[in-house]
Tab-separated table of N, CA and C in Angstrom:
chain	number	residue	atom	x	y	z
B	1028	UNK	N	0.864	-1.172	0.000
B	1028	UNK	CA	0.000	0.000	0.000
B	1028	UNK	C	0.900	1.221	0.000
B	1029	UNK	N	0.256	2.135	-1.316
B	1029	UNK	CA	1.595	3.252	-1.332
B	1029	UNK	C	0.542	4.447	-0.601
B	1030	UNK	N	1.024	4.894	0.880
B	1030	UNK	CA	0.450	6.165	1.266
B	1030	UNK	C	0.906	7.420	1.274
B	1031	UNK	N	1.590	7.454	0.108
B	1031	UNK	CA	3.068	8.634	0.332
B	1031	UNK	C	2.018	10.230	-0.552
B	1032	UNK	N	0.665	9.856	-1.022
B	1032	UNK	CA	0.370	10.640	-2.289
B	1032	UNK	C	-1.296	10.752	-1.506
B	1033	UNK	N	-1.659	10.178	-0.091
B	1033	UNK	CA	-3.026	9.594	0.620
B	1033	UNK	C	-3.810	11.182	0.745
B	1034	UNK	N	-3.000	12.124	0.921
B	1034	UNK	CA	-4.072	12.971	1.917
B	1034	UNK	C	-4.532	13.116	0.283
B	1035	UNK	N	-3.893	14.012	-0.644
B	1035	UNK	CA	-4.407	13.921	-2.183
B	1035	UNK	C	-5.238	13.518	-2.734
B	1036	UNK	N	-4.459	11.971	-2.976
B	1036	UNK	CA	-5.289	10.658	-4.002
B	1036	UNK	C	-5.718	9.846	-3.563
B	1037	UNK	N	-5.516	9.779	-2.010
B	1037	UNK	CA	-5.685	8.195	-1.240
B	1037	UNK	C	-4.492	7.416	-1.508
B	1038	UNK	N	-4.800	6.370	-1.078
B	1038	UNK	CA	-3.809	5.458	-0.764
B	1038	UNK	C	-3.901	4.359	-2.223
B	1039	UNK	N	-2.976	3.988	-2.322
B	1039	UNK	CA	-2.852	3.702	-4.134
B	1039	UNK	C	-2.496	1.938	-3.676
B	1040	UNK	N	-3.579	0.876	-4.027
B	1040	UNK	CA	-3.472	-0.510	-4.021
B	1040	UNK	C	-2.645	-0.909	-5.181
B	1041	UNK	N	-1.765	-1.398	-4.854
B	1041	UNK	CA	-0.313	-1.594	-5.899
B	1041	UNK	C	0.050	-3.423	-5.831
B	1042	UNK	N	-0.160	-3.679	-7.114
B	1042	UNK	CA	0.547	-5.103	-7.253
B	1042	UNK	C	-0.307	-6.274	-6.276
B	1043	UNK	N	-1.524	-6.188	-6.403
B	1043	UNK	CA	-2.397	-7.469	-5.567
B	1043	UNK	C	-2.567	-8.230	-6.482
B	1044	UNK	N	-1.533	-9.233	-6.345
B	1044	UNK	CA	-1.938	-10.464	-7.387
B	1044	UNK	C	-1.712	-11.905	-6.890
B	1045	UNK	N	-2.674	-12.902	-7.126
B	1045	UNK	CA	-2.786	-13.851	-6.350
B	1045	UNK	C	-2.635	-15.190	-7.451
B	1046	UNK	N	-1.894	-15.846	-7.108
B	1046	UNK	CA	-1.155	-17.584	-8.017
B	1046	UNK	C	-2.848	-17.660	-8.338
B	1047	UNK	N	-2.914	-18.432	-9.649
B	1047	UNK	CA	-3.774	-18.842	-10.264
B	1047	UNK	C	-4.345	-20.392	-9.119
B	1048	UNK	N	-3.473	-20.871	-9.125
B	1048	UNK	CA	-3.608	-22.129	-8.128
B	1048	UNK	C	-3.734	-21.856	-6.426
B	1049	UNK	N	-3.945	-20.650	-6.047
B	1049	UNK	CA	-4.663	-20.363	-4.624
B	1049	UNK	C	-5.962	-19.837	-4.675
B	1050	UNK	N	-6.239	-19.503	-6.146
B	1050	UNK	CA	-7.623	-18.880	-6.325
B	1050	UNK	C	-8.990	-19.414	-5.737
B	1051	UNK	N	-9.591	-19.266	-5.218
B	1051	UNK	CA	-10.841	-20.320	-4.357
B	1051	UNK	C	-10.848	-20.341	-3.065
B	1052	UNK	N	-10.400	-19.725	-2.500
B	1052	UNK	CA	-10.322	-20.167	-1.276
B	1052	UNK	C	-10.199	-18.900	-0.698
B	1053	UNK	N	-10.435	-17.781	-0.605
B	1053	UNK	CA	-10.774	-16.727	0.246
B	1053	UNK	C	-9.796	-16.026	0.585
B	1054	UNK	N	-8.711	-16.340	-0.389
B	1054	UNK	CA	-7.075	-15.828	0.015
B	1054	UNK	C	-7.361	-13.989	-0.585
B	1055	UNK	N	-7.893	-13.812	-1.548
B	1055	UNK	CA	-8.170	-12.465	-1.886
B	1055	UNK	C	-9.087	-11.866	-1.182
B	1056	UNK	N	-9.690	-12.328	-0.666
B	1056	UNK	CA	-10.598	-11.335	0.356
B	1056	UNK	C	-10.331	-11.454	1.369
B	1057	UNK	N	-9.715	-12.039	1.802
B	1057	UNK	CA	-8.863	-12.074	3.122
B	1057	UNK	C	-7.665	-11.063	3.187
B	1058	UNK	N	-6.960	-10.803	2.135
B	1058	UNK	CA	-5.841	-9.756	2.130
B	1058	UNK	C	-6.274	-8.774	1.463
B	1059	UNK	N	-7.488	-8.664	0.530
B	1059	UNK	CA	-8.087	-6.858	0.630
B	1059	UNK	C	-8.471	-6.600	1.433
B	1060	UNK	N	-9.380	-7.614	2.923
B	1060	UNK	CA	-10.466	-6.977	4.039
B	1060	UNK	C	-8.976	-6.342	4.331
B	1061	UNK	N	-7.901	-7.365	5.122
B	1061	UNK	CA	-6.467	-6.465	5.561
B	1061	UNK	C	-6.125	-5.197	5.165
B	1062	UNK	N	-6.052	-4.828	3.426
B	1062	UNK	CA	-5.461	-3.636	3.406
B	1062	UNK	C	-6.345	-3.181	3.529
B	1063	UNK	N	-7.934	-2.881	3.633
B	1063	UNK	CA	-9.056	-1.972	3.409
B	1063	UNK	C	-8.888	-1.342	5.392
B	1064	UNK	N	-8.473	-2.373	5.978
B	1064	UNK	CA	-8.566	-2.249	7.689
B	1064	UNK	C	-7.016	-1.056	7.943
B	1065	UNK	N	-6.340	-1.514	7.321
B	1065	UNK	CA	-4.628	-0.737	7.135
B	1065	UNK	C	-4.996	0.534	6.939
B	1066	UNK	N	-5.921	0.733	6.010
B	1066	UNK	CA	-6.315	2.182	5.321
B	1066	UNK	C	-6.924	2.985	6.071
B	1067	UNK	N	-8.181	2.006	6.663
B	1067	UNK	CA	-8.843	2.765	7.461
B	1067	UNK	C	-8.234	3.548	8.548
B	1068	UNK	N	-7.378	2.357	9.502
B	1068	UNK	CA	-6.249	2.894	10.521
B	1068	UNK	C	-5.687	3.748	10.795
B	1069	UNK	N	-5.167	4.144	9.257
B	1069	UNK	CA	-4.181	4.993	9.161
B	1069	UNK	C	-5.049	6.313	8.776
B	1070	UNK	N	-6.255	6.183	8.625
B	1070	UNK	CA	-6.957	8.021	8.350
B	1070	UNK	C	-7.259	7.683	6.646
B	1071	UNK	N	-6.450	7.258	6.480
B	1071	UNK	CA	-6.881	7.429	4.806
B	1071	UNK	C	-8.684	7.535	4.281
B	1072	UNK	N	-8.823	8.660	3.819
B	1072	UNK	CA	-10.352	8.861	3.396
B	1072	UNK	C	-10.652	8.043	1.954
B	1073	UNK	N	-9.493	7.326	1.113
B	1073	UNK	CA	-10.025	6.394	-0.171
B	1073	UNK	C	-8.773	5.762	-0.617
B	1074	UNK	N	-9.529	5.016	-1.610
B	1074	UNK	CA	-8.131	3.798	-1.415
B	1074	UNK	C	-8.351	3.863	-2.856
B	1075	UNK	N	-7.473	3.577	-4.299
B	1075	UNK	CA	-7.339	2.854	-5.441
B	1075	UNK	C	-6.230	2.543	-5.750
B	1076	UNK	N	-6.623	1.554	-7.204
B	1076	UNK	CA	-5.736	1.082	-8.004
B	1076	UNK	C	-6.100	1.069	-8.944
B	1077	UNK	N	-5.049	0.124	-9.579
B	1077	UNK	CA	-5.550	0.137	-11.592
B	1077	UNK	C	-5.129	-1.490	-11.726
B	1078	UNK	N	-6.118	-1.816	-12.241
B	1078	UNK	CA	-5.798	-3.049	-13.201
B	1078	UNK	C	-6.451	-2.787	-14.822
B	1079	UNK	N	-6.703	-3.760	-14.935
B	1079	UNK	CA	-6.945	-4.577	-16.500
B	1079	UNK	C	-7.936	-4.789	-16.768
B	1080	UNK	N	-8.922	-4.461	-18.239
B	1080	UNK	CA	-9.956	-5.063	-18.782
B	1080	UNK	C	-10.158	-6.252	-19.012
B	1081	UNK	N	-10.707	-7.221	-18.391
B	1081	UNK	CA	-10.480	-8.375	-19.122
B	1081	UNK	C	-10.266	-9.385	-17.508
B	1082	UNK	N	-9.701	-8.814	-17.037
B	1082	UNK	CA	-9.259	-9.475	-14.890
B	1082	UNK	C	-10.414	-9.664	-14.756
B	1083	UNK	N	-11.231	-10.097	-14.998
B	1083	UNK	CA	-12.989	-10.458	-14.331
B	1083	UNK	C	-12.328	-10.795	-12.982
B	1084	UNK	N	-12.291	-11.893	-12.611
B	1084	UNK	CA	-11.810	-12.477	-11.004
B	1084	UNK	C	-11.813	-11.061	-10.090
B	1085	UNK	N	-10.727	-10.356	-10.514
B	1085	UNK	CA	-10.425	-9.457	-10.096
B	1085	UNK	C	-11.123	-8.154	-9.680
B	1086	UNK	N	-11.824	-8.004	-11.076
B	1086	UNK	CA	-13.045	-6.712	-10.968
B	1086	UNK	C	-14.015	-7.489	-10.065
B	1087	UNK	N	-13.902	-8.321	-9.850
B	1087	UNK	CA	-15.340	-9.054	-9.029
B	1087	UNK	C	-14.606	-8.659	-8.025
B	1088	UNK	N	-14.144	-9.223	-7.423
B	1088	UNK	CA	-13.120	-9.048	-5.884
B	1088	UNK	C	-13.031	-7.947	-5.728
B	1089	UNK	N	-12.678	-6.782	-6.678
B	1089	UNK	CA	-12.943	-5.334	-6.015
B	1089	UNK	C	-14.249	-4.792	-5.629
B	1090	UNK	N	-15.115	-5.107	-7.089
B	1090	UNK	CA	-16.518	-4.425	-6.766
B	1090	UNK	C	-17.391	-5.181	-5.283
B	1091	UNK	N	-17.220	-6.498	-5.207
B	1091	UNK	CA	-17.719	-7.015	-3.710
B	1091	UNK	C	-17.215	-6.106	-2.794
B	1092	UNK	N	-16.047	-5.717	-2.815
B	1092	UNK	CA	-15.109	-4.750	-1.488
B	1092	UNK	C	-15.821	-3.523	-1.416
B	1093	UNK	N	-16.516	-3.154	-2.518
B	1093	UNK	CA	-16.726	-1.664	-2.337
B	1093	UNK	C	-16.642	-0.821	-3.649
B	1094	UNK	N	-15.293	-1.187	-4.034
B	1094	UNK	CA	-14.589	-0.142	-5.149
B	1094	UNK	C	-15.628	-0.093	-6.545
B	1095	UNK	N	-15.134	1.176	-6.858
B	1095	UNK	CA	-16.354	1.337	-8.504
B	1095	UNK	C	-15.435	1.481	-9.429
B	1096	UNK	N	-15.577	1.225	-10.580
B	1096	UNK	CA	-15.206	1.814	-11.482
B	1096	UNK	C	-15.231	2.798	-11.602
B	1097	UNK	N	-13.833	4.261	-11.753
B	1097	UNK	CA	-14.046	5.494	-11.823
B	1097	UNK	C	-13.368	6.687	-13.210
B	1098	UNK	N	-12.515	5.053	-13.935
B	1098	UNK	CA	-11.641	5.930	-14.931
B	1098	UNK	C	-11.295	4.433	-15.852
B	1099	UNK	N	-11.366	4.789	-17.253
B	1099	UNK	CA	-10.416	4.204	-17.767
B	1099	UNK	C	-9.827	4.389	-18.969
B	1100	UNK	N	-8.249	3.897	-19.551
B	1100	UNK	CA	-7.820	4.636	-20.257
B	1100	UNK	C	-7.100	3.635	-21.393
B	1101	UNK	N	-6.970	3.785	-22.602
B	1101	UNK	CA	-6.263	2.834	-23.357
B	1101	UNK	C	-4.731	3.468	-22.972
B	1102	UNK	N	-3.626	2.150	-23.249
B	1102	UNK	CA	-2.244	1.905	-22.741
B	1102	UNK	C	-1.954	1.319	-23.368
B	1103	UNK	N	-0.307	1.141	-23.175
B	1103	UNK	CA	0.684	0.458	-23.676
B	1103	UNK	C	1.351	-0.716	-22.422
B	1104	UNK	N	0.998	-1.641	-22.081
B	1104	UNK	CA	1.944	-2.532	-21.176
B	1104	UNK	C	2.386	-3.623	-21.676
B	1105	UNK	N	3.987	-3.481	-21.591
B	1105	UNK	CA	4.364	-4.834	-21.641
B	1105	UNK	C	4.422	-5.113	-23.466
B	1106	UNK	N	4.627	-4.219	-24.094
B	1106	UNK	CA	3.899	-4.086	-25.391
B	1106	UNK	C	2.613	-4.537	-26.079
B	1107	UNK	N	2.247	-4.390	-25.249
B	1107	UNK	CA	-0.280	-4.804	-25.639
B	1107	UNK	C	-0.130	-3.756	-25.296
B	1108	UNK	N	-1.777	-3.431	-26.164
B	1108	UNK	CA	-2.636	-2.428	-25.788
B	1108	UNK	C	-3.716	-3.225	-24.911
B	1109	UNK	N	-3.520	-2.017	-23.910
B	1109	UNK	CA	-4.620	-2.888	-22.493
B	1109	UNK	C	-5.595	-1.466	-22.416
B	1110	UNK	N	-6.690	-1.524	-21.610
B	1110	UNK	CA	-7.377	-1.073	-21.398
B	1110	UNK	C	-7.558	-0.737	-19.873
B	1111	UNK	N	-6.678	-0.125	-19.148
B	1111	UNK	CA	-5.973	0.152	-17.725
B	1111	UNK	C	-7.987	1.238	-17.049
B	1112	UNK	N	-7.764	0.457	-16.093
B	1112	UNK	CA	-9.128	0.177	-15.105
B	1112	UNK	C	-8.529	1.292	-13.581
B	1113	UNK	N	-8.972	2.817	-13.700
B	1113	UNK	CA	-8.814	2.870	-11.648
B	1113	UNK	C	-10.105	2.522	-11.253
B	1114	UNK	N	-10.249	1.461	-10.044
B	1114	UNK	CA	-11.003	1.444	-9.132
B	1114	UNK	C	-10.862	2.199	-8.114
B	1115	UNK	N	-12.069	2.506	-7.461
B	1115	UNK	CA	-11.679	3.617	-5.919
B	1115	UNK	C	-12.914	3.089	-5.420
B	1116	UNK	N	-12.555	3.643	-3.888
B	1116	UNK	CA	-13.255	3.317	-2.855
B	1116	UNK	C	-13.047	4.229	-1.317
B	1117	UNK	N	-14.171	4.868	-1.049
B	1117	UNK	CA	-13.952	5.976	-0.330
B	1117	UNK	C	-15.090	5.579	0.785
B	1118	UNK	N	-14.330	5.973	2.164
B	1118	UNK	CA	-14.787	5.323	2.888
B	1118	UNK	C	-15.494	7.040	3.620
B	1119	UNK	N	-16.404	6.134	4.560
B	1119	UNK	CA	-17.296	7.380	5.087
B	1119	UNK	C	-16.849	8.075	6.153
């Protein structure tokens, strides 16, 4: 969790990625409830990140947490064109 940019932008969810072969078992919502509790802790008023068009798993696992879709933008990663996703989530 990068909070260096929080009072601003919030706190920026960086690099949550989980082995294809732990998938099922509650390992991702078990370590977003964690950082969503980290965030709270610390004052932070909203939390995002960016992934990928196409991460279903993933967009599911955020939107259950809370987060919306709030931006998205065509990119260059990795040489593909991706379709780069911020989710946010702002707490009350």
């Amino acid at each position: 969790i990068d909070g260096i940019c929080a009072e601003k932008e919030g706190a920026h969810l960086r690099w949550f990625i989980i082995s294809d072969v732990l998938r099922g078992r509650g390992i991702g919502n078990r370590l977003i409830k964690e950082a969503l509790n980290f965030c709270r802790n610390k004052g932070y008023r909203r939390v995002y990140l960016w992934t990928f068009e196409g991460l279903n798993a993933a967009k599911h696992l955020y939107e259950k947490s809370g987060f919306e879709l709030v931006e998205q933008n065509k990119g260059i990663q990795w040489g593909t064109e991706v379709n780069e996703q911020r989710f946010e989530l702002r707490f009350e």
